[in-house]
Amino acid sequence: MVIVMNPNAKQDEVRGIVIKLEGLGCIVHVSQGENHCVLGLVGDTSRINISQIEAEEFVDKVMNVQAPYKRANRLFHPEDTIIKVDDRTIGGKELAIIAGPCAVESESQLITIAKDVKLAGANFLRGGAYKPRTSPYSFQGMEEEGLRILLQAKKITGLPIVTEVMSVELVEKISQYADVLQIGARNMQNFDLLKEVGRCNKTILLKRGMSATIEELLMSAEYIMSEGNENVVLCERGIRTFETFTRNTLDLSAIPVLKKLTHLPVIVDPSHATGKWWLVEPLAKAAIAVGADGLEIEVHYDPANALCDGAQSLKPEKFKTFIDSVRTIAISQDRII
Ligand code: PEP
Ligand code: MN
């Protein structure tokens, strides 16, 4: 951390802050320039409250040179994290292909789609039982009945279940049915929820908030990990920009950036990123080409009558050709589907 003092800072003010910082366990190097006095801090700066330092009138600015996330940081864990879920992995050589409908609508709907996506090459089944809808009048999900159907589909196909948890109170219940708990974009900074899933023993799929920076996403992962749960998968699902043609703008550069900054697996959801079924395949291929560890894809056999997100859903036959096409890119990256 570097602290730049105001040009008119007095000697005793500099001395006072140096003593205070040393008291917090840092070594402080003082450099007196022509106009500015600059303090260089070495050691553990985690106990320093930056905004309190910035509030001092004799301080010009404070710059953090180290990332504020530790457990998620690749510096402290150079190897890629490979997460095991049942007999599958996320982050290893094999890509994680999480596919299924946006929402569980009925037993026959989910089980039909589950069998189809498995045949095509998916290794996880997704389906929302509790849905975060923009309108309170839209379908809100089948709730616990939806969870029972997801478990039924797992018994038939063997595919581990990925489903969203929206509130602290539901973490325990959903953990009884699901293998991977999804934290949706709208809850990426629901810190109570992050802490709660940090105390459960399930893998967490953490989606990037629609207006969140890469560092904010990593800080949310840090919340989960700081409670003891290190099994966190990050998901880029598009961010809000001025462009309105697509539902969101897929931030493809976030993938290699995240892979550089963190050891956690990174997957991409081109369905919610684009909102259009015909854009899912080109962006999925791009995502794998830039190093994603997997994909989350919405699939529905009757998109025109889907209760949620039909316009971005692939039909099962399209999903099969989609997988074949993504596989060619996967091979070029030394990955397998
Ligand atoms: C979803 O995956 O069903 C979903 C609602 O995604 P997001 O939170 O990314 O909008
Ligand atoms: Mn959806």
Short mmCIF file of C-alpha atoms and ligand atoms in Angstrom, two decimals:
data_model
loop_
_atom_site.label_atom_id
_atom_site.label_comp_id
_atom_site.label_asym_id
_atom_site.label_seq_id
_atom_site.Cartn_x
_atom_site.Cartn_y
_atom_site.Cartn_z
CA MET A 1 0.00 0.00 0.00
CA VAL A 2 1.22 3.49 -0.83
CA ILE A 3 0.02 6.63 0.98
CA VAL A 4 0.66 10.00 -0.66
CA MET A 5 0.57 12.91 1.81
CA ASN A 6 -0.71 16.36 0.87
CA PRO A 7 2.05 18.84 -0.11
CA ASN A 8 1.22 20.90 2.99
CA ALA A 9 1.30 17.97 5.45
CA LYS A 10 3.25 18.90 8.56
CA GLN A 11 6.15 16.86 9.94
CA ASP A 12 4.26 15.91 13.12
CA GLU A 13 1.26 14.76 11.03
CA VAL A 14 3.55 12.46 9.03
CA ARG A 15 5.14 11.20 12.25
CA GLY A 16 1.72 10.62 13.80
CA ILE A 17 0.41 8.51 10.93
CA VAL A 18 3.64 6.51 10.69
CA ILE A 19 3.34 5.61 14.41
CA LYS A 20 -0.31 4.67 13.92
CA LEU A 21 0.47 2.41 10.90
CA GLU A 22 3.42 0.76 12.67
CA GLY A 23 1.07 0.09 15.56
CA LEU A 24 -1.13 -1.85 13.10
CA GLY A 25 1.80 -4.14 12.29
CA CYS A 26 3.26 -2.58 9.09
CA ILE A 27 6.78 -1.50 8.23
CA VAL A 28 6.59 2.06 6.87
CA HIS A 29 9.16 3.53 4.48
CA VAL A 30 9.02 7.32 4.34
CA SER A 31 10.19 9.04 1.12
CA GLN A 32 10.32 12.82 1.16
CA GLY A 33 10.06 14.21 -2.39
CA GLU A 34 10.23 17.84 -3.50
CA ASN A 35 6.48 18.35 -3.05
CA HIS A 36 5.00 15.18 -1.65
CA CYS A 37 5.89 12.90 1.18
CA VAL A 38 5.10 9.27 0.22
CA LEU A 39 4.71 6.38 2.67
CA GLY A 40 5.41 2.86 1.37
CA LEU A 41 3.81 0.15 3.54
CA VAL A 42 5.17 -3.39 3.69
CA GLY A 43 3.62 -6.37 5.47
CA ASP A 44 0.05 -7.24 6.39
CA THR A 45 -2.10 -4.21 5.57
CA SER A 46 -5.41 -6.02 6.05
CA ARG A 47 -6.10 -4.25 9.38
CA ILE A 48 -5.81 -0.79 7.84
CA ASN A 49 -9.10 1.00 7.22
CA ILE A 50 -8.34 2.80 3.94
CA SER A 51 -11.26 5.21 4.11
CA GLN A 52 -10.24 6.32 7.62
CA ILE A 53 -6.74 7.11 6.33
CA GLU A 54 -8.19 8.93 3.31
CA ALA A 55 -10.39 10.95 5.64
CA GLU A 56 -7.30 12.64 7.14
CA GLU A 57 -6.96 16.13 5.68
CA PHE A 58 -3.18 15.77 5.35
CA VAL A 59 -3.54 12.63 3.16
CA ASP A 60 -3.86 13.08 -0.61
CA LYS A 61 -4.53 9.48 -1.68
CA VAL A 62 -4.12 5.84 -0.73
CA MET A 63 -3.25 3.23 -3.35
CA ASN A 64 -3.58 -0.48 -2.79
CA VAL A 65 -0.88 -2.30 -4.73
CA GLN A 66 -1.96 -5.77 -3.59
CA ALA A 67 -5.26 -7.44 -4.48
CA PRO A 68 -7.76 -7.40 -1.59
CA TYR A 69 -8.74 -11.05 -2.19
CA LYS A 70 -6.42 -13.66 -0.71
CA ARG A 71 -7.97 -17.13 -0.74
CA ALA A 72 -9.16 -16.68 -4.34
CA ASN A 73 -5.83 -15.21 -5.46
CA ARG A 74 -3.63 -17.26 -7.76
CA LEU A 75 -0.55 -15.78 -6.05
CA PHE A 76 -1.33 -17.83 -2.95
CA HIS A 77 -2.48 -20.93 -4.88
CA PRO A 78 -0.66 -21.17 -8.23
CA GLU A 79 -2.26 -24.48 -9.31
CA ASP A 80 -5.70 -24.54 -10.97
CA THR A 81 -8.40 -25.67 -8.55
CA ILE A 82 -10.22 -28.77 -9.75
CA ILE A 83 -13.53 -29.28 -7.97
CA LYS A 84 -15.01 -32.75 -7.66
CA VAL A 85 -18.80 -33.13 -7.78
CA ASP A 86 -19.89 -36.77 -7.55
CA ASP A 87 -17.69 -38.43 -10.18
CA ARG A 88 -17.37 -35.27 -12.32
CA THR A 89 -14.87 -32.45 -12.14
CA ILE A 90 -15.03 -28.72 -12.80
CA GLY A 91 -11.76 -27.04 -13.76
CA GLY A 92 -9.95 -30.14 -15.05
CA LYS A 93 -9.26 -31.26 -18.62
CA GLU A 94 -12.89 -32.19 -19.20
CA LEU A 95 -15.18 -29.19 -19.74
CA ALA A 96 -18.16 -28.81 -17.41
CA ILE A 97 -21.30 -28.69 -19.55
CA ILE A 98 -24.24 -27.63 -17.40
CA ALA A 99 -27.45 -27.79 -19.43
CA GLY A 100 -31.19 -27.81 -18.87
CA PRO A 101 -34.21 -25.53 -18.83
CA CYS A 102 -34.25 -22.12 -17.24
CA ALA A 103 -37.00 -23.33 -14.91
CA VAL A 104 -38.39 -26.69 -13.89
CA GLU A 105 -41.97 -26.63 -15.26
CA SER A 106 -43.15 -30.23 -14.75
CA GLU A 107 -41.77 -33.71 -14.17
CA SER A 108 -42.16 -34.75 -17.81
CA GLN A 109 -40.59 -31.48 -19.07
CA LEU A 110 -37.49 -31.82 -16.91
CA ILE A 111 -36.96 -35.53 -17.32
CA THR A 112 -37.32 -35.37 -21.12
CA ILE A 113 -34.79 -32.53 -21.32
CA ALA A 114 -32.45 -34.20 -18.80
CA LYS A 115 -32.26 -37.39 -20.88
CA ASP A 116 -31.68 -35.39 -24.07
CA VAL A 117 -28.89 -33.20 -22.69
CA LYS A 118 -27.18 -36.20 -21.17
CA LEU A 119 -27.22 -38.04 -24.51
CA ALA A 120 -25.77 -34.98 -26.23
CA GLY A 121 -22.83 -34.77 -23.79
CA ALA A 122 -23.87 -32.60 -20.84
CA ASN A 123 -22.36 -33.64 -17.51
CA PHE A 124 -24.54 -31.51 -15.17
CA LEU A 125 -28.29 -30.74 -15.20
CA ARG A 126 -29.52 -27.23 -14.47
CA GLY A 127 -33.06 -26.11 -13.67
CA GLY A 128 -34.45 -23.33 -11.53
CA ALA A 129 -36.95 -24.21 -8.81
CA TYR A 130 -36.86 -20.73 -7.24
CA LYS A 131 -36.66 -18.11 -9.98
CA PRO A 132 -35.40 -14.52 -9.63
CA ARG A 133 -37.85 -12.81 -12.04
CA THR A 134 -37.85 -9.13 -12.87
CA SER A 135 -41.65 -9.06 -12.56
CA PRO A 136 -43.51 -10.41 -9.52
CA TYR A 137 -46.29 -11.49 -11.94
CA SER A 138 -43.97 -13.82 -13.92
CA PHE A 139 -43.67 -17.54 -13.10
CA GLN A 140 -41.69 -17.76 -9.85
CA GLY A 141 -40.74 -21.44 -10.04
CA MET A 142 -42.15 -24.72 -8.69
CA GLU A 143 -40.22 -24.33 -5.42
CA GLU A 144 -39.84 -27.54 -3.35
CA GLU A 145 -41.82 -29.60 -5.87
CA GLY A 146 -39.26 -28.44 -8.47
CA LEU A 147 -36.43 -29.65 -6.21
CA ARG A 148 -38.09 -33.08 -5.91
CA ILE A 149 -38.33 -33.28 -9.71
CA LEU A 150 -34.65 -32.32 -10.06
CA LEU A 151 -33.68 -35.14 -7.71
CA GLN A 152 -35.88 -37.53 -9.67
CA ALA A 153 -34.08 -36.50 -12.88
CA LYS A 154 -30.74 -37.14 -11.17
CA LYS A 155 -31.86 -40.63 -10.16
CA ILE A 156 -32.74 -41.38 -13.80
CA THR A 157 -29.78 -39.75 -15.59
CA GLY A 158 -27.05 -39.67 -12.94
CA LEU A 159 -26.43 -35.99 -13.78
CA PRO A 160 -25.54 -33.85 -10.73
CA ILE A 161 -27.99 -31.00 -10.12
CA VAL A 162 -27.28 -27.27 -10.36
CA THR A 163 -30.01 -24.98 -9.04
CA GLU A 164 -30.27 -21.42 -7.75
CA VAL A 165 -30.58 -20.43 -4.11
CA MET A 166 -31.96 -16.94 -3.59
CA SER A 167 -32.15 -16.62 0.18
CA VAL A 168 -30.34 -17.58 3.38
CA GLU A 169 -33.39 -19.49 4.68
CA LEU A 170 -33.39 -21.82 1.65
CA VAL A 171 -29.73 -22.88 1.73
CA GLU A 172 -30.33 -25.87 4.00
CA LYS A 173 -33.40 -27.11 2.14
CA ILE A 174 -31.85 -26.78 -1.35
CA SER A 175 -28.66 -28.47 -0.11
CA GLN A 176 -30.74 -31.60 0.59
CA TYR A 177 -31.55 -31.90 -3.14
CA ALA A 178 -28.83 -30.17 -5.17
CA ASP A 179 -25.13 -30.83 -5.77
CA VAL A 180 -24.18 -27.31 -6.86
CA LEU A 181 -25.83 -24.19 -5.46
CA GLN A 182 -26.04 -21.33 -7.93
CA ILE A 183 -25.82 -17.74 -6.71
CA GLY A 184 -27.48 -15.69 -9.44
CA ALA A 185 -26.24 -12.41 -10.87
CA ARG A 186 -28.79 -10.45 -8.81
CA ASN A 187 -27.44 -11.92 -5.58
CA MET A 188 -23.72 -11.70 -6.27
CA GLN A 189 -23.38 -9.09 -3.54
CA ASN A 190 -25.94 -10.51 -1.12
CA PHE A 191 -23.24 -10.85 1.51
CA ASP A 192 -25.38 -12.69 4.07
CA LEU A 193 -26.22 -15.28 1.43
CA LEU A 194 -22.55 -15.57 0.40
CA LYS A 195 -21.54 -16.17 4.03
CA GLU A 196 -24.30 -18.76 4.47
CA VAL A 197 -23.27 -20.79 1.40
CA GLY A 198 -19.69 -20.41 2.61
CA ARG A 199 -20.70 -22.56 5.59
CA CYS A 200 -22.33 -25.35 3.55
CA ASN A 201 -20.58 -28.33 2.01
CA LYS A 202 -21.82 -27.89 -1.57
CA THR A 203 -20.00 -26.52 -4.60
CA ILE A 204 -21.07 -22.93 -5.30
CA LEU A 205 -21.58 -21.57 -8.82
CA LEU A 206 -21.15 -17.82 -8.40
CA LYS A 207 -22.47 -15.74 -11.30
CA ARG A 208 -21.07 -12.30 -12.03
CA GLY A 209 -23.44 -9.47 -11.16
CA MET A 210 -24.70 -7.59 -14.18
CA SER A 211 -22.86 -4.41 -13.14
CA ALA A 212 -20.05 -6.00 -11.15
CA THR A 213 -16.36 -5.54 -11.85
CA ILE A 214 -14.03 -8.52 -12.02
CA GLU A 215 -12.58 -7.53 -8.64
CA GLU A 216 -16.06 -7.36 -7.09
CA LEU A 217 -16.76 -10.88 -8.40
CA LEU A 218 -13.53 -12.09 -6.81
CA MET A 219 -14.38 -10.35 -3.53
CA SER A 220 -17.73 -12.19 -3.53
CA ALA A 221 -15.86 -15.48 -4.02
CA GLU A 222 -13.64 -14.40 -1.13
CA TYR A 223 -16.74 -14.00 1.09
CA ILE A 224 -17.71 -17.62 0.43
CA MET A 225 -14.16 -18.93 0.85
CA SER A 226 -13.52 -16.94 4.02
CA GLU A 227 -16.27 -19.00 5.69
CA GLY A 228 -14.47 -22.23 4.82
CA ASN A 229 -16.03 -23.32 1.52
CA GLU A 230 -13.25 -23.32 -1.09
CA ASN A 231 -15.35 -25.01 -3.79
CA VAL A 232 -16.34 -21.96 -5.81
CA VAL A 233 -16.87 -21.84 -9.58
CA LEU A 234 -17.07 -18.40 -11.22
CA CYS A 235 -19.45 -17.69 -14.09
CA GLU A 236 -19.28 -14.86 -16.62
CA ARG A 237 -22.86 -14.29 -17.84
CA GLY A 238 -22.68 -10.91 -19.53
CA ILE A 239 -22.72 -7.41 -18.12
CA ARG A 240 -24.82 -4.30 -18.73
CA THR A 241 -23.45 -1.96 -21.38
CA PHE A 242 -25.00 0.66 -23.70
CA GLU A 243 -25.67 -2.08 -26.30
CA THR A 244 -29.29 -3.20 -26.36
CA PHE A 245 -29.28 -5.72 -29.23
CA THR A 246 -28.21 -8.48 -26.89
CA ARG A 247 -29.67 -9.05 -23.40
CA ASN A 248 -26.23 -8.36 -21.91
CA THR A 249 -22.72 -8.00 -23.32
CA LEU A 250 -20.57 -11.08 -22.86
CA ASP A 251 -17.28 -9.89 -21.39
CA LEU A 252 -15.01 -12.39 -23.10
CA SER A 253 -11.87 -10.70 -21.79
CA ALA A 254 -13.02 -11.46 -18.24
CA ILE A 255 -12.20 -15.14 -18.82
CA PRO A 256 -8.43 -14.89 -19.42
CA VAL A 257 -8.28 -12.08 -16.84
CA LEU A 258 -9.96 -14.28 -14.21
CA LYS A 259 -7.79 -17.26 -15.14
CA LYS A 260 -4.74 -15.05 -14.52
CA LEU A 261 -5.96 -13.59 -11.22
CA THR A 262 -7.51 -16.66 -9.62
CA HIS A 263 -7.06 -20.42 -9.42
CA LEU A 264 -10.85 -20.98 -9.32
CA PRO A 265 -12.61 -22.56 -12.34
CA VAL A 266 -14.34 -20.10 -14.68
CA ILE A 267 -17.34 -21.02 -16.80
CA VAL A 268 -19.48 -18.99 -19.22
CA ASP A 269 -23.25 -18.69 -19.65
CA PRO A 270 -23.83 -17.49 -23.24
CA SER A 271 -27.62 -17.99 -22.87
CA HIS A 272 -28.16 -15.17 -20.37
CA ALA A 273 -25.31 -13.16 -21.93
CA THR A 274 -27.02 -12.91 -25.31
CA GLY A 275 -30.73 -13.64 -24.73
CA LYS A 276 -30.88 -15.10 -28.26
CA TRP A 277 -30.64 -18.83 -29.06
CA TRP A 278 -28.73 -18.28 -32.32
CA LEU A 279 -25.95 -16.37 -30.56
CA VAL A 280 -25.36 -19.10 -27.99
CA GLU A 281 -23.19 -21.30 -30.22
CA PRO A 282 -20.75 -18.66 -31.56
CA LEU A 283 -20.21 -17.18 -28.11
CA ALA A 284 -19.84 -20.59 -26.47
CA LYS A 285 -17.12 -21.41 -28.99
CA ALA A 286 -15.42 -18.08 -28.31
CA ALA A 287 -15.62 -18.72 -24.56
CA ILE A 288 -13.90 -22.09 -24.87
CA ALA A 289 -11.30 -20.59 -27.23
CA VAL A 290 -10.33 -18.00 -24.59
CA GLY A 291 -9.95 -20.62 -21.87
CA ALA A 292 -13.32 -21.17 -20.13
CA ASP A 293 -13.58 -24.35 -18.05
CA GLY A 294 -17.17 -24.99 -19.03
CA LEU A 295 -20.54 -23.66 -20.14
CA GLU A 296 -24.01 -23.22 -18.72
CA ILE A 297 -26.62 -23.56 -21.46
CA GLU A 298 -30.42 -23.30 -21.41
CA VAL A 299 -32.21 -26.08 -23.31
CA HIS A 300 -35.98 -26.48 -23.85
CA TYR A 301 -37.89 -28.73 -26.28
CA ASP A 302 -40.63 -26.13 -26.74
CA PRO A 303 -38.99 -22.70 -26.42
CA ALA A 304 -42.08 -20.92 -27.80
CA ASN A 305 -44.08 -22.12 -24.79
CA ALA A 306 -41.33 -22.07 -22.16
CA LEU A 307 -42.36 -20.36 -18.91
CA CYS A 308 -39.00 -18.61 -18.72
CA ASP A 309 -36.27 -17.55 -21.18
CA GLY A 310 -37.55 -19.41 -24.26
CA ALA A 311 -35.87 -16.98 -26.69
CA GLN A 312 -32.40 -17.98 -25.49
CA SER A 313 -33.09 -21.72 -25.18
CA LEU A 314 -31.67 -24.29 -27.59
CA LYS A 315 -33.88 -27.17 -28.71
CA PRO A 316 -32.39 -30.58 -27.78
CA GLU A 317 -31.54 -31.47 -31.40
CA LYS A 318 -29.76 -28.12 -31.77
CA PHE A 319 -27.98 -28.71 -28.46
CA LYS A 320 -26.55 -31.94 -29.89
CA THR A 321 -25.04 -30.21 -32.95
CA PHE A 322 -23.97 -27.37 -30.65
CA ILE A 323 -21.92 -29.78 -28.53
CA ASP A 324 -20.28 -31.29 -31.63
CA SER A 325 -19.33 -27.84 -32.84
CA VAL A 326 -17.98 -26.69 -29.43
CA ARG A 327 -16.02 -29.95 -29.21
CA THR A 328 -13.83 -28.95 -32.18
CA ILE A 329 -12.77 -25.81 -30.28
CA ALA A 330 -12.32 -27.80 -27.06
CA ILE A 331 -9.90 -30.16 -28.81
CA SER A 332 -7.86 -27.22 -30.09
CA GLN A 333 -7.51 -26.11 -26.46
CA ASP A 334 -6.48 -29.61 -25.32
CA ARG A 335 -9.80 -29.98 -23.48
CA ILE A 336 -12.45 -32.67 -23.84
CA ILE A 337 -16.25 -32.84 -23.77
C1 PEP B 1 -30.26 -18.44 -14.37
O1 PEP B 1 -29.19 -19.03 -14.59
O2 PEP B 1 -31.34 -19.00 -14.37
C2 PEP B 1 -30.24 -16.99 -14.10
C3 PEP B 1 -31.31 -16.35 -13.62
O3 PEP B 1 -29.08 -16.40 -14.44
P1 PEP B 1 -28.49 -14.97 -13.99
O4 PEP B 1 -28.50 -14.96 -12.50
O5 PEP B 1 -27.12 -15.00 -14.60
O6 PEP B 1 -29.38 -13.93 -14.61
MN MN B 2 -32.86 -18.26 -17.50
#
